[in-house]
């Protein structure tokens, strides 16, 4: 018995169409399920990335109510050599980037349309092997 890894993670965004434009249109994540006004589900490498409308998740359904106030943080794993290209792409679309330099290398931060803090970083910042990175 043990934890095998993180299967899914989520952020909250009141404007799902803006979130779709950012995560699918700009970051290139594959949208595989949606419920209008409630959620967007994306593939992110071997895991799943969920975007929920926080007002739609406060009612109990088959799931307990959930949500978050304020911005949250998520980090997507990318190849280190791709970071400058990501920064250029994000800034060209009007999303300012903040760089951080860690002992094991850099990462970049950007705010999504809902104000969530999105980080792009190589696995090495946590001492993990990059392995094979398959672009989305």
Phi, psi and omega in degrees: 000135178177164178280128181269342181153182177271123180272317182213156172215161184218159169231170181239139181210127179289331180253094184292330179291321175295320178296319178300315179300321181286305187283321179272309185289315185267312181276342176082019177289147181274117175283125180240349176202148176205153170231110185310133179080351183241308185201161171231134179241127183240151169275137179222090185062228181277000182244186182235138179243123185249139173238118180250146167283118187298329179291331183277350183254007181277344179268140179285130175233226172289342176254150172295154177301145177209166180167179179211147174254137181081184183278152175240174184238137174220147179235127175260136179280129177224163176289139183304320183290347179270350184303314179300322178295320176297316180300315179299315181297312181297313181294325177295336178261013174087017179251104179297142183248141172245129179265146172231140179248117180255169179305323184263007178136179185270163166217165177234153181235145178210153176264134174282176182300337179271357181093002177291146180271114182253126179249141171243126186205152171283154180299336183300336180296340176252012179073021180259151177288146177293324184062198179271119178262116177259116180300150178279000000 
